[in-house]
């Protein structure tokens, strides 16, 4: 029997084969730490569209028992505007740039990200910084009823609910077991002070 040749043979012997030629010459990400401790990761992609984001080490694991659901409220309040940008202005500015805005909270982190044209990176970062530094917590009283109604009316995907319940079982006595999708028992009692 003849030994196999080519990529299949190399894969059989445990050598990694790379099927996508465009990935061979990709620049590496460079992580720079600023004097204030903020880490900035950059990677040149040579494309017309850039992705910019701010990632925080804060999520549902940081919620106390009396503030479960705070991460969800902050995520929902992000689109209502900031101190500098009311909701309509924020939405119009993002749309005028042809950008997309995404705000997500997870178990261990929260992310604020945008896809923008490469000429709009500075403006995209300014918007994201504004969302993080001066979030729309003052809109809580006005938006709380709408957020709670949406939470009641929206069904989470089954897989997401199963994962959420598994985390609750595995981390029963720890904040990592706090729900990402609800129900949030005390969310109706949360105030602006809980979110700060």
CSV table of N, CA and C in Angstrom, one decimal, residues 55-151:
chain,number,residue,atom,x,y,z
A,55,UNK,N,-14.7,46.7,25.4
A,55,UNK,CA,-15.1,45.5,26.1
A,55,UNK,C,-14.8,45.7,27.6
A,56,UNK,N,-15.7,45.5,28.4
A,56,UNK,CA,-15.6,45.7,29.9
A,56,UNK,C,-15.6,44.4,30.6
A,57,UNK,N,-14.8,44.3,31.6
A,57,UNK,CA,-14.8,43.1,32.5
A,57,UNK,C,-15.9,43.3,33.5
A,58,UNK,N,-17.2,43.3,33.1
A,58,UNK,CA,-18.3,43.5,33.9
A,58,UNK,C,-19.5,42.9,33.3
A,59,UNK,N,-20.2,42.0,34.0
A,59,UNK,CA,-21.4,41.3,33.5
A,59,UNK,C,-22.3,40.9,34.6
A,60,UNK,N,-23.1,39.9,34.4
A,60,UNK,CA,-24.0,39.5,35.4
A,60,UNK,C,-23.3,38.9,36.6
A,61,UNK,N,-22.1,38.5,36.5
A,61,UNK,CA,-21.3,38.0,37.6
A,61,UNK,C,-21.1,39.1,38.7
A,62,UNK,N,-21.2,40.3,38.2
A,62,UNK,CA,-20.9,41.4,39.1
A,62,UNK,C,-22.2,42.0,39.8
A,63,UNK,N,-23.3,41.3,39.6
A,63,UNK,CA,-24.6,41.7,40.2
A,63,UNK,C,-24.8,41.1,41.5
A,64,UNK,N,-25.2,41.9,42.5
A,64,UNK,CA,-25.5,41.4,43.8
A,64,UNK,C,-26.9,40.8,43.8
A,65,UNK,N,-27.3,40.1,44.8
A,65,UNK,CA,-28.6,39.4,44.8
A,65,UNK,C,-29.8,40.4,44.6
A,66,UNK,N,-29.6,41.6,45.2
A,66,UNK,CA,-30.6,42.7,45.1
A,66,UNK,C,-30.6,43.5,43.8
A,67,UNK,N,-29.6,43.2,42.9
A,67,UNK,CA,-29.5,43.9,41.7
A,67,UNK,C,-29.5,43.0,40.5
A,68,UNK,N,-30.0,41.8,40.6
A,68,UNK,CA,-30.0,40.9,39.4
A,68,UNK,C,-30.9,41.5,38.4
A,69,UNK,N,-30.4,41.6,37.2
A,69,UNK,CA,-31.1,42.2,36.0
A,69,UNK,C,-30.5,43.5,35.7
A,70,UNK,N,-29.6,44.1,36.5
A,70,UNK,CA,-29.0,45.4,36.2
A,70,UNK,C,-28.2,45.4,34.9
A,71,UNK,N,-27.5,44.3,34.6
A,71,UNK,CA,-26.8,44.3,33.3
A,71,UNK,C,-27.7,44.4,32.1
A,72,UNK,N,-28.9,43.7,32.2
A,72,UNK,CA,-29.9,43.7,31.2
A,72,UNK,C,-30.5,45.1,31.0
A,73,UNK,N,-30.7,45.8,32.1
A,73,UNK,CA,-31.3,47.2,32.1
A,73,UNK,C,-30.3,48.1,31.4
A,74,UNK,N,-29.0,48.0,31.8
A,74,UNK,CA,-28.0,48.9,31.2
A,74,UNK,C,-27.8,48.6,29.7
A,75,UNK,N,-27.9,47.4,29.3
A,75,UNK,CA,-27.8,47.0,27.9
A,75,UNK,C,-29.0,47.7,27.1
A,76,UNK,N,-30.2,47.6,27.7
A,76,UNK,CA,-31.4,48.2,27.0
A,76,UNK,C,-31.3,49.7,27.1
A,77,UNK,N,-30.8,50.3,28.1
A,77,UNK,CA,-30.8,51.8,28.2
A,77,UNK,C,-29.7,52.4,27.3
A,78,UNK,N,-28.8,51.6,26.8
A,78,UNK,CA,-27.7,52.1,26.0
A,78,UNK,C,-28.3,52.8,24.7
A,79,UNK,N,-29.3,52.2,24.2
A,79,UNK,CA,-29.9,52.7,22.9
A,79,UNK,C,-30.8,53.9,23.2
A,80,UNK,N,-31.1,54.3,24.4
A,80,UNK,CA,-32.0,55.4,24.7
A,80,UNK,C,-31.2,56.7,24.7
A,81,UNK,N,-29.9,56.7,24.5
A,81,UNK,CA,-29.1,57.9,24.4
A,81,UNK,C,-28.2,58.1,25.6
A,82,UNK,N,-27.4,59.2,25.6
A,82,UNK,CA,-26.5,59.5,26.6
A,82,UNK,C,-26.7,60.9,27.1
A,83,UNK,N,-25.9,61.4,28.0
A,83,UNK,CA,-26.0,62.8,28.4
A,83,UNK,C,-25.8,63.8,27.2
A,84,UNK,N,-24.9,63.5,26.3
A,84,UNK,CA,-24.6,64.3,25.2
A,84,UNK,C,-25.5,64.0,24.0
A,85,UNK,N,-25.9,62.8,23.8
A,85,UNK,CA,-26.7,62.4,22.6
A,85,UNK,C,-28.0,61.7,23.1
A,86,UNK,N,-29.1,62.5,22.9
A,86,UNK,CA,-30.4,61.9,23.1
A,86,UNK,C,-30.6,60.7,22.2
A,87,UNK,N,-31.6,59.8,22.5
A,87,UNK,CA,-31.8,58.6,21.7
A,87,UNK,C,-31.9,58.9,20.2
A,88,UNK,N,-32.8,59.8,19.8
A,88,UNK,CA,-33.0,60.1,18.4
A,88,UNK,C,-31.7,60.6,17.7
A,89,UNK,N,-30.9,61.4,18.4
A,89,UNK,CA,-29.7,61.9,17.9
A,89,UNK,C,-28.7,60.8,17.7
A,90,UNK,N,-28.6,59.9,18.7
A,90,UNK,CA,-27.7,58.8,18.6
A,90,UNK,C,-28.0,57.9,17.4
A,91,UNK,N,-29.3,57.6,17.3
A,91,UNK,CA,-29.8,56.7,16.2
A,91,UNK,C,-29.5,57.4,14.9
A,92,UNK,N,-29.8,58.7,14.7
A,92,UNK,CA,-29.5,59.4,13.5
A,92,UNK,C,-28.1,59.4,13.1
A,93,UNK,N,-27.2,59.6,14.1
A,93,UNK,CA,-25.8,59.7,13.9
A,93,UNK,C,-25.2,58.4,13.4
A,94,UNK,N,-25.7,57.3,14.0
A,94,UNK,CA,-25.2,56.0,13.6
A,94,UNK,C,-25.7,55.6,12.2
A,95,UNK,N,-27.0,55.9,11.9
A,95,UNK,CA,-27.5,55.7,10.6
A,95,UNK,C,-26.8,56.5,9.5
A,96,UNK,N,-26.5,57.8,9.8
A,96,UNK,CA,-25.9,58.7,8.9
A,96,UNK,C,-24.5,58.2,8.5
A,97,UNK,N,-23.8,57.5,9.4
A,97,UNK,CA,-22.5,57.0,9.2
A,97,UNK,C,-22.6,55.7,8.4
A,98,UNK,N,-23.8,55.1,8.3
A,98,UNK,CA,-24.0,53.8,7.7
A,98,UNK,C,-23.4,52.7,8.6
A,99,UNK,N,-23.4,52.9,9.9
A,99,UNK,CA,-22.8,52.0,10.8
A,99,UNK,C,-23.8,51.1,11.5
A,100,UNK,N,-23.3,50.1,12.2
A,100,UNK,CA,-24.2,49.3,13.0
A,100,UNK,C,-23.7,49.3,14.4
A,101,UNK,N,-24.6,49.4,15.4
A,101,UNK,CA,-24.2,49.5,16.8
A,101,UNK,C,-24.7,48.2,17.5
A,102,UNK,N,-23.9,47.6,18.3
A,102,UNK,CA,-24.2,46.5,19.1
A,102,UNK,C,-23.8,46.6,20.6
A,103,UNK,N,-24.8,46.4,21.5
A,103,UNK,CA,-24.5,46.4,22.9
A,103,UNK,C,-24.9,45.1,23.5
A,104,UNK,N,-24.0,44.4,24.1
A,104,UNK,CA,-24.4,43.1,24.7
A,104,UNK,C,-23.8,42.9,26.1
A,105,UNK,N,-24.5,42.3,27.0
A,105,UNK,CA,-24.0,42.0,28.3
A,105,UNK,C,-23.9,40.5,28.4
A,106,UNK,N,-22.9,40.0,29.0
A,106,UNK,CA,-22.7,38.6,29.2
A,106,UNK,C,-22.5,38.2,30.6
A,107,UNK,N,-22.1,37.0,30.9
A,107,UNK,CA,-21.8,36.6,32.2
A,107,UNK,C,-20.6,37.3,32.8
A,108,UNK,N,-19.6,37.4,32.1
A,108,UNK,CA,-18.3,38.0,32.6
A,108,UNK,C,-17.9,39.3,32.0
A,109,UNK,N,-18.6,39.7,30.9
A,109,UNK,CA,-18.1,40.9,30.2
A,109,UNK,C,-19.3,41.6,29.5
A,110,UNK,N,-19.1,42.8,29.2
A,110,UNK,CA,-20.1,43.6,28.4
A,110,UNK,C,-19.3,44.2,27.2
A,111,UNK,N,-20.0,44.3,26.1
A,111,UNK,CA,-19.4,44.8,24.9
A,111,UNK,C,-20.2,45.9,24.2
A,112,UNK,N,-19.5,46.9,23.7
A,112,UNK,CA,-20.1,48.0,23.0
A,112,UNK,C,-19.3,48.0,21.7
A,113,UNK,N,-19.9,47.7,20.6
A,113,UNK,CA,-19.1,47.6,19.3
A,113,UNK,C,-19.9,48.2,18.2
A,114,UNK,N,-19.1,48.7,17.2
A,114,UNK,CA,-19.7,49.2,15.9
A,114,UNK,C,-18.9,48.8,14.7
A,115,UNK,N,-19.6,48.6,13.6
A,115,UNK,CA,-19.0,48.4,12.3
A,115,UNK,C,-19.2,49.7,11.6
A,116,UNK,N,-18.0,50.3,11.2
A,116,UNK,CA,-18.1,51.6,10.5
A,116,UNK,C,-17.2,51.6,9.3
A,117,UNK,N,-17.4,52.6,8.4
A,117,UNK,CA,-16.4,52.7,7.3
A,117,UNK,C,-15.1,53.3,7.9
A,118,UNK,N,-14.0,52.9,7.2
A,118,UNK,CA,-12.7,53.2,7.8
A,118,UNK,C,-12.5,54.7,8.0
A,119,UNK,N,-13.2,55.6,7.3
A,119,UNK,CA,-13.0,57.0,7.6
A,119,UNK,C,-13.8,57.5,8.8
A,120,UNK,N,-14.6,56.6,9.3
A,120,UNK,CA,-15.5,57.0,10.5
A,120,UNK,C,-15.1,56.4,11.8
A,121,UNK,N,-13.9,55.8,11.9
A,121,UNK,CA,-13.4,55.2,13.1
A,121,UNK,C,-13.4,56.1,14.3
A,122,UNK,N,-12.8,57.3,14.1
A,122,UNK,CA,-12.7,58.3,15.2
A,122,UNK,C,-14.1,58.6,15.7
A,123,UNK,N,-15.1,58.9,14.9
A,123,UNK,CA,-16.5,59.2,15.3
A,123,UNK,C,-17.1,58.0,16.0
A,124,UNK,N,-16.9,56.8,15.4
A,124,UNK,CA,-17.4,55.5,16.1
A,124,UNK,C,-16.9,55.4,17.5
A,125,UNK,N,-15.6,55.6,17.7
A,125,UNK,CA,-15.0,55.5,19.0
A,125,UNK,C,-15.5,56.5,19.9
A,126,UNK,N,-15.8,57.7,19.4
A,126,UNK,CA,-16.4,58.8,20.3
A,126,UNK,C,-17.8,58.4,20.7
A,127,UNK,N,-18.6,57.8,19.8
A,127,UNK,CA,-19.9,57.4,20.2
A,127,UNK,C,-19.8,56.3,21.3
A,128,UNK,N,-19.0,55.3,21.0
A,128,UNK,CA,-18.8,54.2,22.0
A,128,UNK,C,-18.4,54.7,23.4
A,129,UNK,N,-17.4,55.6,23.3
A,129,UNK,CA,-16.9,56.2,24.6
A,129,UNK,C,-18.0,56.9,25.3
A,130,UNK,N,-18.8,57.6,24.6
A,130,UNK,CA,-19.9,58.3,25.2
A,130,UNK,C,-20.9,57.4,25.8
A,131,UNK,N,-21.2,56.2,25.2
A,131,UNK,CA,-22.1,55.2,25.7
A,131,UNK,C,-21.6,54.6,27.0
A,132,UNK,N,-20.3,54.4,27.1
A,132,UNK,CA,-19.7,53.8,28.2
A,132,UNK,C,-19.5,54.8,29.4
A,133,UNK,N,-19.0,56.0,29.1
A,133,UNK,CA,-18.7,57.0,30.1
A,133,UNK,C,-20.0,57.7,30.7
A,134,UNK,N,-20.9,58.0,29.8
A,134,UNK,CA,-22.1,58.7,30.2
A,134,UNK,C,-23.3,58.0,29.8
A,135,UNK,N,-23.6,56.8,30.3
A,135,UNK,CA,-24.7,56.0,29.8
A,135,UNK,C,-26.0,56.7,30.1
A,136,UNK,N,-27.1,56.3,29.5
A,136,UNK,CA,-28.4,56.9,29.7
A,136,UNK,C,-29.2,56.4,30.9
A,137,UNK,N,-28.5,56.3,32.1
A,137,UNK,CA,-29.1,55.9,33.3
A,137,UNK,C,-30.3,56.8,33.7
A,138,UNK,N,-30.2,58.0,33.4
A,138,UNK,CA,-31.2,59.0,33.7
A,138,UNK,C,-32.6,58.7,33.0
A,139,UNK,N,-32.5,57.9,32.0
A,139,UNK,CA,-33.7,57.5,31.2
A,139,UNK,C,-34.5,56.4,31.8
A,140,UNK,N,-33.9,55.8,32.9
A,140,UNK,CA,-34.5,54.6,33.5
A,140,UNK,C,-36.0,54.8,33.9
A,141,UNK,N,-36.3,55.9,34.6
A,141,UNK,CA,-37.7,56.1,35.0
A,141,UNK,C,-38.7,56.1,33.8
A,142,UNK,N,-38.2,56.8,32.7
A,142,UNK,CA,-39.1,56.9,31.5
A,142,UNK,C,-39.2,55.6,30.7
A,143,UNK,N,-38.1,54.8,30.7
A,143,UNK,CA,-38.0,53.6,29.8
A,143,UNK,C,-38.2,52.3,30.5
A,144,UNK,N,-38.3,52.3,31.9
A,144,UNK,CA,-38.4,51.1,32.6
A,144,UNK,C,-39.6,50.2,32.3
A,145,UNK,N,-40.7,50.9,32.2
A,145,UNK,CA,-42.0,50.2,31.8
A,145,UNK,C,-41.9,49.5,30.5
A,146,UNK,N,-41.3,50.2,29.5
A,146,UNK,CA,-41.2,49.6,28.1
A,146,UNK,C,-40.2,48.5,28.2
A,147,UNK,N,-39.1,48.6,28.9
A,147,UNK,CA,-38.1,47.5,28.9
A,147,UNK,C,-38.7,46.3,29.6
A,148,UNK,N,-39.4,46.5,30.7
A,148,UNK,CA,-40.0,45.3,31.4
A,148,UNK,C,-41.1,44.7,30.5
A,149,UNK,N,-41.9,45.5,29.8
A,149,UNK,CA,-42.9,44.9,28.9
A,149,UNK,C,-42.2,44.1,27.8
A,150,UNK,N,-41.2,44.6,27.2
A,150,UNK,CA,-40.5,43.9,26.2
A,150,UNK,C,-39.9,42.6,26.7
A,151,UNK,N,-39.4,42.6,27.9
A,151,UNK,CA,-38.8,41.4,28.6
A,151,UNK,C,-39.9,40.4,28.8
